Short mmCIF file of C-alpha atoms in Angstrom, two decimals:
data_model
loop_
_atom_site.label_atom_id
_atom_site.label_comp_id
_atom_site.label_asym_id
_atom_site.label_seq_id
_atom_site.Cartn_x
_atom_site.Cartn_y
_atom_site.Cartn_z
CA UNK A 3 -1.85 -40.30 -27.37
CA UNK A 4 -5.61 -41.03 -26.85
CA UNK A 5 -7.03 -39.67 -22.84
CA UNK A 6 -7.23 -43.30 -21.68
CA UNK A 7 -3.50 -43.92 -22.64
CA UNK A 8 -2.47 -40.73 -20.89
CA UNK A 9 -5.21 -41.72 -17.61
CA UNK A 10 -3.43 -45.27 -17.70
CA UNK A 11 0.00 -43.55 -17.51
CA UNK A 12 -0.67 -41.28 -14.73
CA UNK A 13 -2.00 -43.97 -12.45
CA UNK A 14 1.58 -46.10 -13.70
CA UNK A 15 3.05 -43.43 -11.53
CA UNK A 16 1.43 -43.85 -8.70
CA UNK A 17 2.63 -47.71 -8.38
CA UNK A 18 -1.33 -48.59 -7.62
CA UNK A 19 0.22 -52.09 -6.42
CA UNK A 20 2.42 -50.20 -3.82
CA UNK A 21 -0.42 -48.23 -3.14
CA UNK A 22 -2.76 -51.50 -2.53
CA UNK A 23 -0.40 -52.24 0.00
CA UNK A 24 -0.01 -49.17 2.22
CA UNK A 25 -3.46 -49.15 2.01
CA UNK A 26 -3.56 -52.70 2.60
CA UNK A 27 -1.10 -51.96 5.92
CA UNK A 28 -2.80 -49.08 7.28
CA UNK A 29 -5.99 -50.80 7.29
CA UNK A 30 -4.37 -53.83 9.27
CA UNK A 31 -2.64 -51.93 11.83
CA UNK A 32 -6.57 -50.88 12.70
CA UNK A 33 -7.73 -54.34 12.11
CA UNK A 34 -5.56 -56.40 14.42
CA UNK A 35 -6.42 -54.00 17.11
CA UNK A 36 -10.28 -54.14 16.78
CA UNK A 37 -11.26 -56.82 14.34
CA UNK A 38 -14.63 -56.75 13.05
CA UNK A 39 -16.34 -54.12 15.01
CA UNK A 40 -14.63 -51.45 12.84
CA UNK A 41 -16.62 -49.42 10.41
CA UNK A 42 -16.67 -50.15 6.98
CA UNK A 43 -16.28 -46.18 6.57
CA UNK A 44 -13.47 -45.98 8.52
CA UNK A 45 -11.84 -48.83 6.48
CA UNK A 46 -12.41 -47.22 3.41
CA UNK A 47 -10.97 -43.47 4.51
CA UNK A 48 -7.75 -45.36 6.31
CA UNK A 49 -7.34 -47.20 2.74
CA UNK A 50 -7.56 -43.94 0.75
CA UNK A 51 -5.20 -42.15 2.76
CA UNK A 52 -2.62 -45.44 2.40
CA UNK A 53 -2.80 -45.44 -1.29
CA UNK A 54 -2.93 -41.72 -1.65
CA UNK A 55 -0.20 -40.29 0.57
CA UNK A 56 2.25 -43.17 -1.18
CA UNK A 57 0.55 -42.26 -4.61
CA UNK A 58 1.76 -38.81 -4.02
CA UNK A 59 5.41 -40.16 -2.95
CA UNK A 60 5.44 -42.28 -5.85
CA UNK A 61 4.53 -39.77 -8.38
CA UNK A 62 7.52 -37.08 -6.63
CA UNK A 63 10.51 -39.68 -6.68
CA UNK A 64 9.67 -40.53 -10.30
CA UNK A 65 9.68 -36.50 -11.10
CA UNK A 66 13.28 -36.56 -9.00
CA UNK A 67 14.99 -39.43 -11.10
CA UNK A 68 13.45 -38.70 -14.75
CA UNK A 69 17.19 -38.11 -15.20
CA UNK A 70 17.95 -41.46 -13.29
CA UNK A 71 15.63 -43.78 -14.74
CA UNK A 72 17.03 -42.82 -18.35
CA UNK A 73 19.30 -45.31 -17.65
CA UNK A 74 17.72 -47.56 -14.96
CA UNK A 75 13.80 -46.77 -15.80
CA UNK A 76 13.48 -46.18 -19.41
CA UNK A 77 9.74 -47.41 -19.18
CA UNK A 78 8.29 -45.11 -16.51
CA UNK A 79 6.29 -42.55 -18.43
CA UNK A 80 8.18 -39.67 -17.37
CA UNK A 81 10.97 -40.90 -19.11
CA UNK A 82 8.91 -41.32 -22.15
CA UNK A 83 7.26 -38.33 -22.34
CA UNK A 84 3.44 -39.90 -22.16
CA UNK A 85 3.51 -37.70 -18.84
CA UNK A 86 4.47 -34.49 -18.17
CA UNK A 87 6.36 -32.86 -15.42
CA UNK A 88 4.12 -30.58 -14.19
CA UNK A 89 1.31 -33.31 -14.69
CA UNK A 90 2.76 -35.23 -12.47
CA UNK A 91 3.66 -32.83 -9.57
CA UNK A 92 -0.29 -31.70 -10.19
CA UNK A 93 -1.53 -35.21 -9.00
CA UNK A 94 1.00 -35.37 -6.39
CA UNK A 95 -0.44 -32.06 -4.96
CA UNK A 96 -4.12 -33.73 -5.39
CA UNK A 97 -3.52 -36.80 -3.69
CA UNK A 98 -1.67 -35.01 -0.74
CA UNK A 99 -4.79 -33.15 -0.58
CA UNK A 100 -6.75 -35.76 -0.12
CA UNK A 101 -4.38 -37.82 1.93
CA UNK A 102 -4.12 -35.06 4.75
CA UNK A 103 -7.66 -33.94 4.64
CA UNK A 104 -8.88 -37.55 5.34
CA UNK A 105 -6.36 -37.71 8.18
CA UNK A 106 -7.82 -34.60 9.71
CA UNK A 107 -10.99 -36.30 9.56
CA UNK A 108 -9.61 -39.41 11.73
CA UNK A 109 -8.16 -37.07 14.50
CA UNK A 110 -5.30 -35.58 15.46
CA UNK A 111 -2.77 -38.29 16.57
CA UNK A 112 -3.54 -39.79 12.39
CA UNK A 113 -2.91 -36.91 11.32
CA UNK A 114 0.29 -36.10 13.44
CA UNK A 115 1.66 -39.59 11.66
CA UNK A 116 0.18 -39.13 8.58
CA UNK A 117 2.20 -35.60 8.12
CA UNK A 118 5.36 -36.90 9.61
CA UNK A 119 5.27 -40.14 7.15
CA UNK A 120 4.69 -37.60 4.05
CA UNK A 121 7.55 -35.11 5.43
CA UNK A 122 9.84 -38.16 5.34
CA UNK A 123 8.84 -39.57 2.49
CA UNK A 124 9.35 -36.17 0.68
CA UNK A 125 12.56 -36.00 2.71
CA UNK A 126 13.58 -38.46 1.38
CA UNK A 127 12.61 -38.11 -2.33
CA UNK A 128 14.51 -34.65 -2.48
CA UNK A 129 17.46 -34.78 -0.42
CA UNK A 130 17.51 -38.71 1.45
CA UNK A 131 17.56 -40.88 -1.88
CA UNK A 132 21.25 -39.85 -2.08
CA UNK A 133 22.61 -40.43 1.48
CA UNK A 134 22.47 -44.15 0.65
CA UNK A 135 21.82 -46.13 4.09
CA UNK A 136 20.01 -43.80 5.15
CA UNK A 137 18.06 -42.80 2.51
CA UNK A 138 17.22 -47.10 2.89
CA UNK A 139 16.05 -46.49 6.75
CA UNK A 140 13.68 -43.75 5.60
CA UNK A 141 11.94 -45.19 2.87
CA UNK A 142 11.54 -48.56 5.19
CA UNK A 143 10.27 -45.99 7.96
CA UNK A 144 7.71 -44.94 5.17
CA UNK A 145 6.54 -48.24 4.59
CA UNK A 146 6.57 -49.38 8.30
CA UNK A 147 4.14 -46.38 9.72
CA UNK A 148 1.01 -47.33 7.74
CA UNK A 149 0.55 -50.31 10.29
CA UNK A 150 1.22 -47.29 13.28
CA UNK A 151 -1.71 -44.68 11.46
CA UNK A 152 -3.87 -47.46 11.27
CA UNK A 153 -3.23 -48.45 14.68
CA UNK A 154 -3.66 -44.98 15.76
CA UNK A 155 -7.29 -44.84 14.67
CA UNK A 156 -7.90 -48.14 16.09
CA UNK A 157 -6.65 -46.33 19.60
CA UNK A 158 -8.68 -43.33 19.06
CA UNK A 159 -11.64 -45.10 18.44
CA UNK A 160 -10.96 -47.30 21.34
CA UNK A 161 -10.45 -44.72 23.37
CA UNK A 162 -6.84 -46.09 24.09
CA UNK A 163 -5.32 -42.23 23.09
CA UNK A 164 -7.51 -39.41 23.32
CA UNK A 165 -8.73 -37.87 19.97
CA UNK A 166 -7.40 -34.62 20.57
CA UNK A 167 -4.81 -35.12 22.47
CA UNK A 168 -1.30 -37.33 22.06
CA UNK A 169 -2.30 -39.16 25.49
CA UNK A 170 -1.77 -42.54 26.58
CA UNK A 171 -3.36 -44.15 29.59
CA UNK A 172 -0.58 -45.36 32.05
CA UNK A 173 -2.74 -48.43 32.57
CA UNK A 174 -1.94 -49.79 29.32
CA UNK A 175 1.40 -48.75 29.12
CA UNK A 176 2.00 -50.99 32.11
CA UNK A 177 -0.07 -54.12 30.28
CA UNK A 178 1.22 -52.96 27.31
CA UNK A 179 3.72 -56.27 26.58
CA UNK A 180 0.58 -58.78 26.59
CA UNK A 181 -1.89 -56.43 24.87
CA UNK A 182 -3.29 -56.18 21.79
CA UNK A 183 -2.68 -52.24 21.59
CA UNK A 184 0.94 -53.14 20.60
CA UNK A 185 0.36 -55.31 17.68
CA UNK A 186 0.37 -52.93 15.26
CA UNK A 187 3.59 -51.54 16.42
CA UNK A 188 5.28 -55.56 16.19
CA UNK A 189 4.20 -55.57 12.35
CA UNK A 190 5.79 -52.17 11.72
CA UNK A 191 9.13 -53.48 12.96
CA UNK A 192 8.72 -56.48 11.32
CA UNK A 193 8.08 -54.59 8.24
CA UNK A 194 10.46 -52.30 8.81
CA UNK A 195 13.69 -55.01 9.03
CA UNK A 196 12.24 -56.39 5.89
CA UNK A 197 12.10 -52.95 3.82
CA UNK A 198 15.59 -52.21 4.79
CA UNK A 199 16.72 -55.36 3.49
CA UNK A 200 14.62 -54.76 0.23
CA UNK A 201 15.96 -51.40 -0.32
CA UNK A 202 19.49 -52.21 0.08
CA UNK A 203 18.53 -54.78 -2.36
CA UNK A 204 17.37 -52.13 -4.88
CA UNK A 205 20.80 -50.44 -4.65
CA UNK A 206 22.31 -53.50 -5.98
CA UNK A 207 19.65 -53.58 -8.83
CA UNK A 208 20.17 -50.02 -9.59
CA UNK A 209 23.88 -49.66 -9.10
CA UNK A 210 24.48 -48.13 -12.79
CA UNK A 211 22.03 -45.37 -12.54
CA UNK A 212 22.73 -44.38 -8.54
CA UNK A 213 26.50 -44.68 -9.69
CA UNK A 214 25.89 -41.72 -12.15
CA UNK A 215 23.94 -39.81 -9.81
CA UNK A 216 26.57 -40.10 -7.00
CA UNK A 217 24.12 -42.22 -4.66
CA UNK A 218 25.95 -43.77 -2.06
CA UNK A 219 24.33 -46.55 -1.58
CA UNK A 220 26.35 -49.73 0.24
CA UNK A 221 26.65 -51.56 -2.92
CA UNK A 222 28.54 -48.70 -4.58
CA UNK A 223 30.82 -47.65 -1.25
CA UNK A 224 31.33 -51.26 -0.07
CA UNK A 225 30.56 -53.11 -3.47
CA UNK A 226 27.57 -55.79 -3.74
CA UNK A 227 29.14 -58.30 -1.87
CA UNK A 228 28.65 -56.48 1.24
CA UNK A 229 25.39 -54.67 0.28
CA UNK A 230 23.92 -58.72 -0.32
CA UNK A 231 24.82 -59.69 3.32
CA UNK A 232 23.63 -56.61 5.09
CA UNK A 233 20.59 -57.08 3.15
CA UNK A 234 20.47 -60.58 4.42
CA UNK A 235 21.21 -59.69 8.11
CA UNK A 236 17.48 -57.22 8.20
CA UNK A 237 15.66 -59.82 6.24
CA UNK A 238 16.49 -62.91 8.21
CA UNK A 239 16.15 -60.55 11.62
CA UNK A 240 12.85 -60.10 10.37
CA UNK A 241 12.34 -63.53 9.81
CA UNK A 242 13.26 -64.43 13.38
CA UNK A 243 11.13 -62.15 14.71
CA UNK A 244 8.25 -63.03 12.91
CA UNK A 245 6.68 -65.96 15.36
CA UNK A 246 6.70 -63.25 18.07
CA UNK A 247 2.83 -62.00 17.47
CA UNK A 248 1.84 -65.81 17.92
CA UNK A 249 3.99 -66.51 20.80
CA UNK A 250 2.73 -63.31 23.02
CA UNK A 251 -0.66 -64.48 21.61
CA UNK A 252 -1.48 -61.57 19.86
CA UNK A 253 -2.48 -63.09 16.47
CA UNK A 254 -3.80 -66.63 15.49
CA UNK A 255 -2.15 -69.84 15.01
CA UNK A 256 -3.19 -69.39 11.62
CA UNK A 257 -0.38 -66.38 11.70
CA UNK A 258 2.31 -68.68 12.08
CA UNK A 259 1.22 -70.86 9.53
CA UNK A 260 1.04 -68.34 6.61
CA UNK A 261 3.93 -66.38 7.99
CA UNK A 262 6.14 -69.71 7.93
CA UNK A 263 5.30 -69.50 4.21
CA UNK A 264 6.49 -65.93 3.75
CA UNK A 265 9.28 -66.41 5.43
CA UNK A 266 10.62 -69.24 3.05
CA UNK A 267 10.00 -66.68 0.45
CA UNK A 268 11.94 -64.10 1.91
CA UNK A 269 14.99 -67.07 2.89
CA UNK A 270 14.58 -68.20 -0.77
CA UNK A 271 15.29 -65.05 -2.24
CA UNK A 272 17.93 -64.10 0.26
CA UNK A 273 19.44 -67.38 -0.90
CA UNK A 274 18.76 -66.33 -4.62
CA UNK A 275 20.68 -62.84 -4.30
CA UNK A 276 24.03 -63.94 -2.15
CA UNK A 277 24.52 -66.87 -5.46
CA UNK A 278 24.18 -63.66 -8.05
CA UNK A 279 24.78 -59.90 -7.36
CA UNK A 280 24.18 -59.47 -10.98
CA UNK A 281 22.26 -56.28 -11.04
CA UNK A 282 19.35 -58.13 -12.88
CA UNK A 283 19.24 -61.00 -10.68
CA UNK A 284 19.26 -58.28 -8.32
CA UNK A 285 16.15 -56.98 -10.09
CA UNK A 286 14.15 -60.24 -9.58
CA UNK A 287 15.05 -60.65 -5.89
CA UNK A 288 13.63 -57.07 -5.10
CA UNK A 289 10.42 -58.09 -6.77
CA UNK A 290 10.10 -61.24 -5.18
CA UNK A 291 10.97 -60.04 -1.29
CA UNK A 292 7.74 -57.86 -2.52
CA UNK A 293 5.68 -60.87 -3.05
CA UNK A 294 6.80 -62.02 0.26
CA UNK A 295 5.62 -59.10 1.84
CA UNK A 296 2.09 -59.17 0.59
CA UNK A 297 2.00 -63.24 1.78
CA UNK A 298 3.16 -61.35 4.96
CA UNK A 299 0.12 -59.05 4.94
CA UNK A 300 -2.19 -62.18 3.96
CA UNK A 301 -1.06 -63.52 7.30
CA UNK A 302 -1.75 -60.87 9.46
CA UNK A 303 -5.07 -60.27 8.31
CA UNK A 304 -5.87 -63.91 8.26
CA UNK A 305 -4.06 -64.38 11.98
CA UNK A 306 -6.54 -61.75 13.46
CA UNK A 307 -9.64 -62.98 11.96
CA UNK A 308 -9.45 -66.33 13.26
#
């Protein structure tokens, strides 16, 4: 294998597109809070710290299912043998480095979430991934707090939380409904509802493999009948909630308009999973809800700008 096959291989196991999009997320949850008169630098270290800390997560859940993905993954370079182990975990320990250290850098309260986000994420990877439901709520937790960090160096920039201290002024915890200071935390439960319903998703994709490893995921306790509608219920709660940034007038009616796109995605999809459980139908649906997501992302970005 020549060094650029083995460099392309190691970023492969970072998911760089799932990286993009924490990035992507954290750098939003700063954005819709103070638009254009953040830093470019800023932008850049909140983006690094997305993509690395879930680089890093990425990189330890493939080393904890090279068994797994035998069967459901035989194409993940792990599994192939392009990368090894202790390759792997070396990067992981890199970009953690580099995740945290930027954090620092942003102040404590980043910092605070950025460490709690990799401690559940590594949770997760080690001992969650086989608690099923749960294992679903923490990975969607993961992928919900990059809007929070980014918020939280939004507010310590603002001077809405102290840098050095967890500290909120009472003032705006009193306007806090009809303020912009509680955007970021809207997207996070929006994204949030429409992880779990993703993940849940990916148990009915993966139901051979999680079978073998005694995962109990909903599909495999309650079957994929049930796993397809409880899927459905967090997707379409997102869904309803997703006008609620425009209506409190926290984001653009050009929000509402892109959203309304996304959210035919996600209804299309949920549509497209409850006809076939079939694992690889299964499969498709998980990829599209992602697509959804990122039209989801498009919006908010779009809805603060104008």
């Amino acid at each position: 294998m020549s060094i650029v096959e083995k460099v392309i291989d190691l970023v492969k196991i970072t998911r760089p597109l799932n990286g993009f999009m924490m990035g992507v997320a954290a750098f939003i949850g700063a954005f819709v809070v103070m638009g254009f008169s953040i830093d470019f630098q800023t932008v850049i270290v909140i983006f690094v710290i997305g993509f690395t800390l879930n680089g890093a997560s990425m990189i330890v859940n493939d080393y904890v299912d090279r068994h797994i993905d035998l069967i459901n993954r035989p194409d993940r370079p792990l599994v192939k043998g392009t990368v090894k182990p202790d390759e792997a975990l070396s990067l992981a320990v890199i970009l953690i480095g580099i995740g945290i250290i930027l954090s620092s850098y942003l102040g404590l309260v980043p910092l605070i979430i950025a460490t709690i986000a990799l401690i559940v994420s590594l949770t997760y990877n080690i001992w969650g991934k086989k608690m099923g439901f749960i294992g679903n709520l923490m990975v969607a937790f993961d992928t919900a707090v990059p809007f929070i960090f980014g918020g939280s160096v939004a507010w310590v920039l603002t001077g809405f939380i102290s840098s050095s201290q967890v500290y909120v002024s009472i003032n705006y915890i009193i306007n806090l409904y009809n303020n912009v200071w509680v955007t970021p935390i809207l997207l996070s439960v929006l994204a949030f509802l429409s992880n779990v319903g993703r993940e849940i998703v990916k148990g009915i994709a993966d139901i051979s493999g999680d079978r073998m490893a005694g995962i109990k995921t909903i599909a495999i306790i309650y079957g994929s009948k049930t796993a397809g509608r409880a899927s459905t219920a967090f997707i379409l709660s997102a869904v309803a909630l997703s006008p609620l940034p425009y209506v409190f007038g926290l984001l653009g009616v050009s929000y509402i308009i892109i959203v309304m796109f996304a959210d035919i995605v996600f209804i299309y999809y949920t549509i497209k999973l409850l006809k076939n459980l079939d694992p690889k139908n299964a499969y498709i649906v998980k990829n599209g809800l992602l697509k959804a997501m990122l039209l989801s992302l498009i919006a908010f970005v779009i809805g603060r700008v104008v």
